[in-house]
PDB file of C-alpha atoms in Angstrom:
ATOM      1  CA  MET A   1       1.983 -12.062  11.673  1.00 80.00           C
ATOM      2  CA  PRO A   2       3.769  -9.631  14.359  1.00 89.00           C
ATOM      3  CA  LYS A   3       4.834 -11.298  17.407  1.00 86.00           C
ATOM      4  CA  THR A   4       7.454  -9.199  19.197  1.00 92.00           C
ATOM      5  CA  LYS A   5       6.203  -5.670  20.101  1.00 96.00           C
ATOM      6  CA  LEU A   6       8.782  -4.006  17.616  1.00 95.00           C
ATOM      7  CA  GLN A   7       8.015  -6.235  15.104  1.00 96.00           C
ATOM      8  CA  ASP A   8       4.077  -4.509  16.577  1.00 96.00           C
ATOM      9  CA  ALA A   9       5.542  -1.592  16.327  1.00 97.00           C
ATOM     10  CA  VAL A  10       6.711  -1.971  12.767  1.00 98.00           C
ATOM     11  CA  PHE A  11       3.590  -3.464  10.572  1.00 97.00           C
ATOM     12  CA  THR A  12       1.617  -1.161  12.554  1.00 98.00           C
ATOM     13  CA  ALA A  13       3.351   1.938  11.291  1.00 98.00           C
ATOM     14  CA  LEU A  14       3.594   0.227   7.759  1.00 98.00           C
ATOM     15  CA  MET A  15      -0.745  -0.224   7.802  1.00 98.00           C
ATOM     16  CA  ALA A  16      -1.444   3.288   9.694  1.00 98.00           C
ATOM     17  CA  THR A  17       0.895   5.247   7.239  1.00 98.00           C
ATOM     18  CA  LEU A  18      -0.495   3.290   3.482  1.00 98.00           C
ATOM     19  CA  MET A  19      -3.887   4.112   4.447  1.00 98.00           C
ATOM     20  CA  VAL A  20      -4.161   6.813   4.917  1.00 98.00           C
ATOM     21  CA  TYR A  21      -2.177   7.857   2.548  1.00 98.00           C
ATOM     22  CA  GLY A  22      -4.790   6.142  -0.084  1.00 98.00           C
ATOM     23  CA  MET A  23      -7.679   7.684   1.886  1.00 98.00           C
ATOM     24  CA  ILE A  24      -6.547  10.662   1.994  1.00 98.00           C
ATOM     25  CA  VAL A  25      -5.789  11.017  -1.890  1.00 98.00           C
ATOM     26  CA  TYR A  26      -8.743   9.242  -2.578  1.00 98.00           C
ATOM     27  CA  ASN A  27     -10.014  12.255   0.086  1.00 97.00           C
ATOM     28  CA  ILE A  28      -8.183  14.468  -2.300  1.00 97.00           C
ATOM     29  CA  SER A  29      -9.830  13.189  -5.589  1.00 98.00           C
ATOM     30  CA  LEU A  30     -13.001  13.416  -5.089  1.00 97.00           C
ATOM     31  CA  ASP A  31     -12.907  17.082  -4.560  1.00 95.00           C
ATOM     32  CA  LEU A  32     -10.704  18.409  -7.087  1.00 97.00           C
ATOM     33  CA  GLY A  33     -12.391  15.761  -9.592  1.00 97.00           C
ATOM     34  CA  GLY A  34     -10.045  12.642  -9.466  1.00 97.00           C
ATOM     35  CA  VAL A  35      -7.625  11.050  -9.561  1.00 97.00           C
ATOM     36  CA  SER A  36      -3.803  13.268 -10.660  1.00 97.00           C
ATOM     37  CA  ALA A  37      -0.583  13.714  -9.454  1.00 97.00           C
ATOM     38  CA  ARG A  38      -1.257  17.397  -7.577  1.00 97.00           C
ATOM     39  CA  SER A  39      -3.526  15.014  -4.995  1.00 97.00           C
ATOM     40  CA  PHE A  40      -0.902  12.350  -3.978  1.00 98.00           C
ATOM     41  CA  ARG A  41       0.865  16.153  -3.445  1.00 98.00           C
ATOM     42  CA  LEU A  42      -1.342  17.172  -1.657  1.00 98.00           C
ATOM     43  CA  ALA A  43      -1.900  14.004   0.726  1.00 98.00           C
ATOM     44  CA  LEU A  44       1.083  14.399   1.730  1.00 98.00           C
ATOM     45  CA  ASN A  45       0.834  17.813   4.372  1.00 97.00           C
ATOM     46  CA  GLU A  46      -1.615  15.559   5.896  1.00 97.00           C
ATOM     47  CA  LEU A  47      -0.056  12.282   6.360  1.00 98.00           C
ATOM     48  CA  PRO A  48       1.949  13.150   9.300  1.00 98.00           C
ATOM     49  CA  LEU A  49      -0.573  13.948  11.694  1.00 98.00           C
ATOM     50  CA  MET A  50      -3.527  11.521  10.321  1.00 98.00           C
ATOM     51  CA  ALA A  51      -0.836   8.608  10.279  1.00 98.00           C
ATOM     52  CA  ALA A  52       0.103  10.196  12.904  1.00 98.00           C
ATOM     53  CA  ILE A  53      -3.465   9.161  14.918  1.00 98.00           C
ATOM     54  CA  ALA A  54      -4.349   6.165  13.095  1.00 98.00           C
ATOM     55  CA  PHE A  55      -1.267   4.496  14.610  1.00 98.00           C
ATOM     56  CA  VAL A  56      -1.781   5.766  17.941  1.00 98.00           C
ATOM     57  CA  LEU A  57      -5.368   4.083  17.585  1.00 98.00           C
ATOM     58  CA  GLU A  58      -5.122   1.251  16.225  1.00 97.00           C
ATOM     59  CA  PHE A  59      -1.922   0.711  18.145  1.00 97.00           C
ATOM     60  CA  PHE A  60      -3.616   1.150  21.359  1.00 97.00           C
ATOM     61  CA  VAL A  61      -7.066   0.381  20.862  1.00 96.00           C
ATOM     62  CA  VAL A  62      -8.456  -1.090  17.839  1.00 97.00           C
ATOM     63  CA  GLY A  63      -5.956  -3.884  16.940  1.00 95.00           C
ATOM     64  CA  LYS A  64      -6.533  -5.698  20.068  1.00 95.00           C
ATOM     65  CA  LEU A  65     -10.366  -5.198  19.786  1.00 97.00           C
ATOM     66  CA  ALA A  66     -10.078  -5.667  15.917  1.00 97.00           C
ATOM     67  CA  ALA A  67      -8.675  -9.472  17.275  1.00 96.00           C
ATOM     68  CA  LYS A  68     -10.960 -10.609  19.933  1.00 97.00           C
ATOM     69  CA  LEU A  69     -14.694  -9.381  17.211  1.00 97.00           C
ATOM     70  CA  ALA A  70     -12.982 -11.684  14.752  1.00 97.00           C
ATOM     71  CA  PHE A  71     -12.003 -14.688  16.769  1.00 97.00           C
ATOM     72  CA  THR A  72     -16.110 -14.314  17.811  1.00 97.00           C
ATOM     73  CA  VAL A  73     -16.501 -15.436  13.942  1.00 96.00           C
ATOM     74  CA  VAL A  74     -13.601 -17.329  12.800  1.00 97.00           C
ATOM     75  CA  ARG A  75     -10.797 -19.841  14.416  1.00 97.00           C
ATOM     76  CA  PRO A  76      -7.147 -19.775  15.720  1.00 94.00           C
ATOM     77  CA  THR A  77      -7.253 -23.727  13.827  1.00 96.00           C
ATOM     78  CA  ASP A  78      -8.973 -21.311  10.734  1.00 97.00           C
ATOM     79  CA  ARG A  79      -6.778 -21.087   8.291  1.00 96.00           C
ATOM     80  CA  PRO A  80      -3.722 -17.948   7.971  1.00 93.00           C
ATOM     81  CA  GLN A  81      -5.688 -16.050   5.583  1.00 94.00           C
ATOM     82  CA  ILE A  82      -8.146 -16.330   6.651  1.00 96.00           C
ATOM     83  CA  ILE A  83      -8.138 -14.650  10.319  1.00 96.00           C
ATOM     84  CA  THR A  84      -6.429 -12.131   8.515  1.00 94.00           C
ATOM     85  CA  TYR A  85      -9.020 -11.206   6.659  1.00 95.00           C
ATOM     86  CA  ALA A  86     -11.477 -11.281   9.535  1.00 97.00           C
ATOM     87  CA  ILE A  87      -9.480  -9.069  11.811  1.00 96.00           C
ATOM     88  CA  SER A  88      -8.513  -7.257   8.069  1.00 96.00           C
ATOM     89  CA  LEU A  89     -12.884  -6.911   8.165  1.00 97.00           C
ATOM     90  CA  MET A  90     -12.998  -5.338  11.861  1.00 97.00           C
ATOM     91  CA  ILE A  91     -10.091  -3.220  12.250  1.00 97.00           C
ATOM     92  CA  ILE A  92     -11.612  -1.546   9.296  1.00 97.00           C
ATOM     93  CA  CYS A  93     -15.380  -1.666  10.741  1.00 98.00           C
ATOM     94  CA  ILE A  94     -13.557   0.635  13.969  1.00 98.00           C
ATOM     95  CA  MET A  95     -11.246   2.643  11.893  1.00 98.00           C
ATOM     96  CA  CYS A  96     -13.129   4.672   8.782  1.00 98.00           C
ATOM     97  CA  PRO A  97     -15.582   5.391  11.787  1.00 98.00           C
ATOM     98  CA  THR A  98     -13.030   6.976  14.313  1.00 98.00           C
ATOM     99  CA  MET A  99     -10.757   7.580  11.276  1.00 98.00           C
ATOM    100  CA  SER A 100     -14.064   9.994   9.610  1.00 98.00           C
ATOM    101  CA  LEU A 101     -14.799  11.407  12.563  1.00 98.00           C
ATOM    102  CA  VAL A 102     -11.259  12.421  13.171  1.00 97.00           C
ATOM    103  CA  ALA A 103     -11.060  14.250   9.572  1.00 97.00           C
ATOM    104  CA  THR A 104     -14.427  15.472   9.921  1.00 97.00           C
ATOM    105  CA  VAL A 105     -13.803  17.657  13.117  1.00 97.00           C
ATOM    106  CA  ILE A 106     -10.184  18.946  11.559  1.00 96.00           C
ATOM    107  CA  PHE A 107     -11.509  19.751   7.603  1.00 93.00           C
ATOM    108  CA  THR A 108     -15.714  20.046   8.163  1.00 92.00           C
ATOM    109  CA  GLY A 109     -15.790  21.609  11.683  1.00 92.00           C
ATOM    110  CA  VAL A 110     -18.414  21.013  14.556  1.00 93.00           C
ATOM    111  CA  ASP A 111     -21.145  22.586  14.087  1.00 94.00           C
ATOM    112  CA  GLY A 112     -25.064  21.814  12.651  1.00 93.00           C
ATOM    113  CA  GLN A 113     -24.360  19.112  10.265  1.00 95.00           C
ATOM    114  CA  PHE A 114     -21.596  17.829  12.431  1.00 96.00           C
ATOM    115  CA  ILE A 115     -22.964  15.167  11.741  1.00 97.00           C
ATOM    116  CA  ALA A 116     -24.809  14.598   8.614  1.00 97.00           C
ATOM    117  CA  ASN A 117     -20.800  15.511   7.753  1.00 97.00           C
ATOM    118  CA  TRP A 118     -19.060  12.582  10.308  1.00 97.00           C
ATOM    119  CA  PHE A 119     -22.047   9.839   8.135  1.00 98.00           C
ATOM    120  CA  ASP A 120     -21.360  11.459   4.620  1.00 97.00           C
ATOM    121  CA  THR A 121     -17.656  10.609   5.361  1.00 97.00           C
ATOM    122  CA  ILE A 122     -18.420   6.901   6.615  1.00 98.00           C
ATOM    123  CA  ARG A 123     -20.535   6.717   3.449  1.00 98.00           C
ATOM    124  CA  ARG A 124     -18.028   7.731   1.130  1.00 97.00           C
ATOM    125  CA  ASN A 125     -15.237   6.156   2.875  1.00 98.00           C
ATOM    126  CA  PHE A 126     -15.736   2.933   3.959  1.00 98.00           C
ATOM    127  CA  PRO A 127     -16.033   1.052   0.557  1.00 98.00           C
ATOM    128  CA  MET A 128     -13.047   2.131  -0.345  1.00 98.00           C
ATOM    129  CA  ALA A 129     -10.438   1.888   2.384  1.00 98.00           C
ATOM    130  CA  LEU A 130     -12.323  -1.742   2.387  1.00 97.00           C
ATOM    131  CA  LEU A 131     -10.804  -2.568  -0.662  1.00 97.00           C
ATOM    132  CA  TRP A 132      -7.603  -0.418  -0.565  1.00 98.00           C
ATOM    133  CA  GLN A 133      -6.886  -3.112   2.427  1.00 97.00           C
ATOM    134  CA  LEU A 134      -7.904  -6.054   1.189  1.00 95.00           C
ATOM    135  CA  PHE A 135      -5.788  -5.289  -2.114  1.00 96.00           C
ATOM    136  CA  ALA A 136      -3.351  -3.111  -2.079  1.00 97.00           C
ATOM    137  CA  ALA A 137      -2.647  -1.499   1.172  1.00 98.00           C
ATOM    138  CA  GLY A 138      -2.466  -5.565   3.941  1.00 96.00           C
ATOM    139  CA  PRO A 139      -1.256  -7.213   1.294  1.00 96.00           C
ATOM    140  CA  ALA A 140       2.186  -4.489  -0.196  1.00 98.00           C
ATOM    141  CA  THR A 141       2.236  -4.211   4.279  1.00 97.00           C
ATOM    142  CA  ARG A 142       2.805  -7.784   4.556  1.00 96.00           C
ATOM    143  CA  TRP A 143       4.959  -7.699   1.929  1.00 97.00           C
ATOM    144  CA  CYS A 144       7.326  -4.888   3.239  1.00 97.00           C
ATOM    145  CA  PHE A 145       7.354  -6.613   7.056  1.00 96.00           C
ATOM    146  CA  ARG A 146       8.071  -9.822   5.538  1.00 95.00           C
ATOM    147  CA  LYS A 147      11.321  -8.259   3.907  1.00 96.00           C
ATOM    148  CA  ILE A 148      12.287  -5.961   7.089  1.00 95.00           C
ATOM    149  CA  PHE A 149      11.859  -9.497   9.800  1.00 95.00           C
ATOM    150  CA  LYS A 150      13.219 -12.189   6.932  1.00 94.00           C
ATOM    151  CA  LYS A 151      15.623 -13.085   9.007  1.00 92.00           C
ATOM    152  CA  GLN A 152      13.854 -12.725  12.470  1.00 90.00           C
ATOM    153  CA  LEU A 153      10.675 -14.491  10.994  1.00 87.00           C
ATOM    154  CA  ALA A 154      12.866 -17.513  10.147  1.00 88.00           C
ATOM    155  CA  ALA A 155      14.730 -17.787  13.578  1.00 88.00           C
ATOM    156  CA  GLN A 156      10.649 -17.849  15.103  1.00 84.00           C
ATOM    157  CA  ALA A 157       9.598 -20.349  12.246  1.00 82.00           C
ATOM    158  CA  ALA A 158      12.744 -22.412  12.884  1.00 87.00           C
ATOM    159  CA  ALA A 159      12.049 -22.475  16.899  1.00 87.00           C
ATOM    160  CA  GLN A 160       8.865 -22.897  16.693  1.00 82.00           C
ATOM    161  CA  HIS A 161       8.796 -26.249  14.498  1.00 74.00           C
TER     162      HIS A 161
END
């Protein structure tokens, strides 16, 4: 969807923020034994650092790699939705283990259980990351992006025809 570097940065910032916030709420809720208003408040404390890390990773490394991987299974002529889902899946396959590694280092530390803790974090987070991305954060980000760049996207579409 993004066509310019600015659009790409805004899209990535929106996506990283929504994904990270949702995943932090999920993990805090697991620790607290359920979702509560407290889960949402506590997640705000971790959001700035984790969203910044996710933005840098996705904007500079993961986004490009995920697109390359996605186009090994889809073609540019496929329906745009299929391409979007393929790229989203590849981003999850890269970002979930990577962000789980970051979270494990920050919140658990590096000790004799580090690898086990990291793998357990991936195991817990991957299904939720997949569902959150495909059914909540992804659609919400695309909707917000289209609202923010409505005029630019219309002008770009008109210029192509």
